[in-house]
């Protein structure tokens, strides 16, 4: 599965994009976040406050409790500030 | 029509292209957002986005406006990259037979764009760079379109 | 600023002139009204006005908008004389630090202009000329600004 | 006093602009309209339906019961249709 990070989430994880193979028990966004936070302190810092984390599954806005089963691409980013 | 680009846009040329040879329009509203230097020390605004999702989301937002209002034409142009104070960031154009539809659709497009399109602004000053925080007022503005 | 003229205007050039060298604007809304051929047989639209009163009324309307909203700049341009289908009739531009103020002020200017500025439209078709009737919907639109 | 007529009011009166000297008993817009209607059938037709007559005294919108005492210029026209 491809993971993407934007804005300060990218700065904190230190990664723009990566491919990961998830253990079978990780089936939704929340599970994915928990799994990522355990990797290192950069990820831990990025996902410290979930109120300011937004997510897209296959390039569509998704809730943090959305399923990621079969997803190709999951992205994490702050609330958008364009326009 | 939607476009994501680094280059500037010309409001007059975009409106002219949209309404060329058409006699059914009557009302055209444009909104353009520019880089505002609130504190007097802004060097540049850096606009990051999510290529792929951005285009899909803009198409979705435009389609929703077209379903809600009788639009003859519409356009969203959003710039990305590094922009200086005073430069254009975003352009929304709506054309309709009736002015109320054109005004409302333009406001809707901006409200949705501000809360749903995956762009992020970073302000660069002499003392460093800061990601711009999302504003509650933008969420409030967008929410009024779902209350109806 | 207000102008009454026979010549066409260029939206992009007017916005550029208004916002030149300014870093405090953030949001610019334009409304342009064009000659709409509703029935497919319109030859021309003739715009008559009341020279002297027109300019005073437009200044009054613009001043009222500036008192109600925090505008950085505004512009009203209205054409008079004989206009072909598709041609520009009127342009309103509002510039503010905030998009809601720019949108509301532009709608206000158009609503007041439609109900207070002394212009009259006459539609010319092959079968003759007809003065356009005022619309109740314009009065209703203008009335919402006094209900607050 | 200068009188001005616009749009179809002008077409019906057959006059764009004229100077008139009013009798002293004509002191408001309604009185002026009554006086004009008595002149000829063009004026009579122009002012037949007062619901669609608007008026400006010295280039400011005025009600039909407004005073014209001291006014330089009074204009009659249909409801405006610009914009």
JSON list of C-alpha atoms in Angstrom, two decimals, chain C residues 111 115 135-145 147:
[
{"chain": "C", "resi": 111, "resn": "UNK", "atom": "CA", "xyz": [-29.14, 44.95, -6.03]},
{"chain": "C", "resi": 115, "resn": "UNK", "atom": "CA", "xyz": [-33.41, 49.29, -8.21]},
{"chain": "C", "resi": 135, "resn": "UNK", "atom": "CA", "xyz": [-38.85, 43.03, -12.02]},
{"chain": "C", "resi": 136, "resn": "UNK", "atom": "CA", "xyz": [-40.33, 42.45, -8.58]},
{"chain": "C", "resi": 137, "resn": "UNK", "atom": "CA", "xyz": [-37.50, 40.03, -7.88]},
{"chain": "C", "resi": 138, "resn": "UNK", "atom": "CA", "xyz": [-35.04, 42.94, -8.05]},
{"chain": "C", "resi": 139, "resn": "UNK", "atom": "CA", "xyz": [-37.04, 44.85, -5.42]},
{"chain": "C", "resi": 140, "resn": "UNK", "atom": "CA", "xyz": [-37.12, 41.74, -3.23]},
{"chain": "C", "resi": 141, "resn": "UNK", "atom": "CA", "xyz": [-33.35, 41.31, -3.62]},
{"chain": "C", "resi": 142, "resn": "UNK", "atom": "CA", "xyz": [-32.71, 44.94, -2.69]},
{"chain": "C", "resi": 143, "resn": "UNK", "atom": "CA", "xyz": [-35.09, 44.79, 0.28]},
{"chain": "C", "resi": 144, "resn": "UNK", "atom": "CA", "xyz": [-33.03, 42.12, 2.07]},
{"chain": "C", "resi": 145, "resn": "UNK", "atom": "CA", "xyz": [-30.33, 44.71, 2.84]},
{"chain": "C", "resi": 147, "resn": "UNK", "atom": "CA", "xyz": [-34.26, 44.06, 6.88]}
]
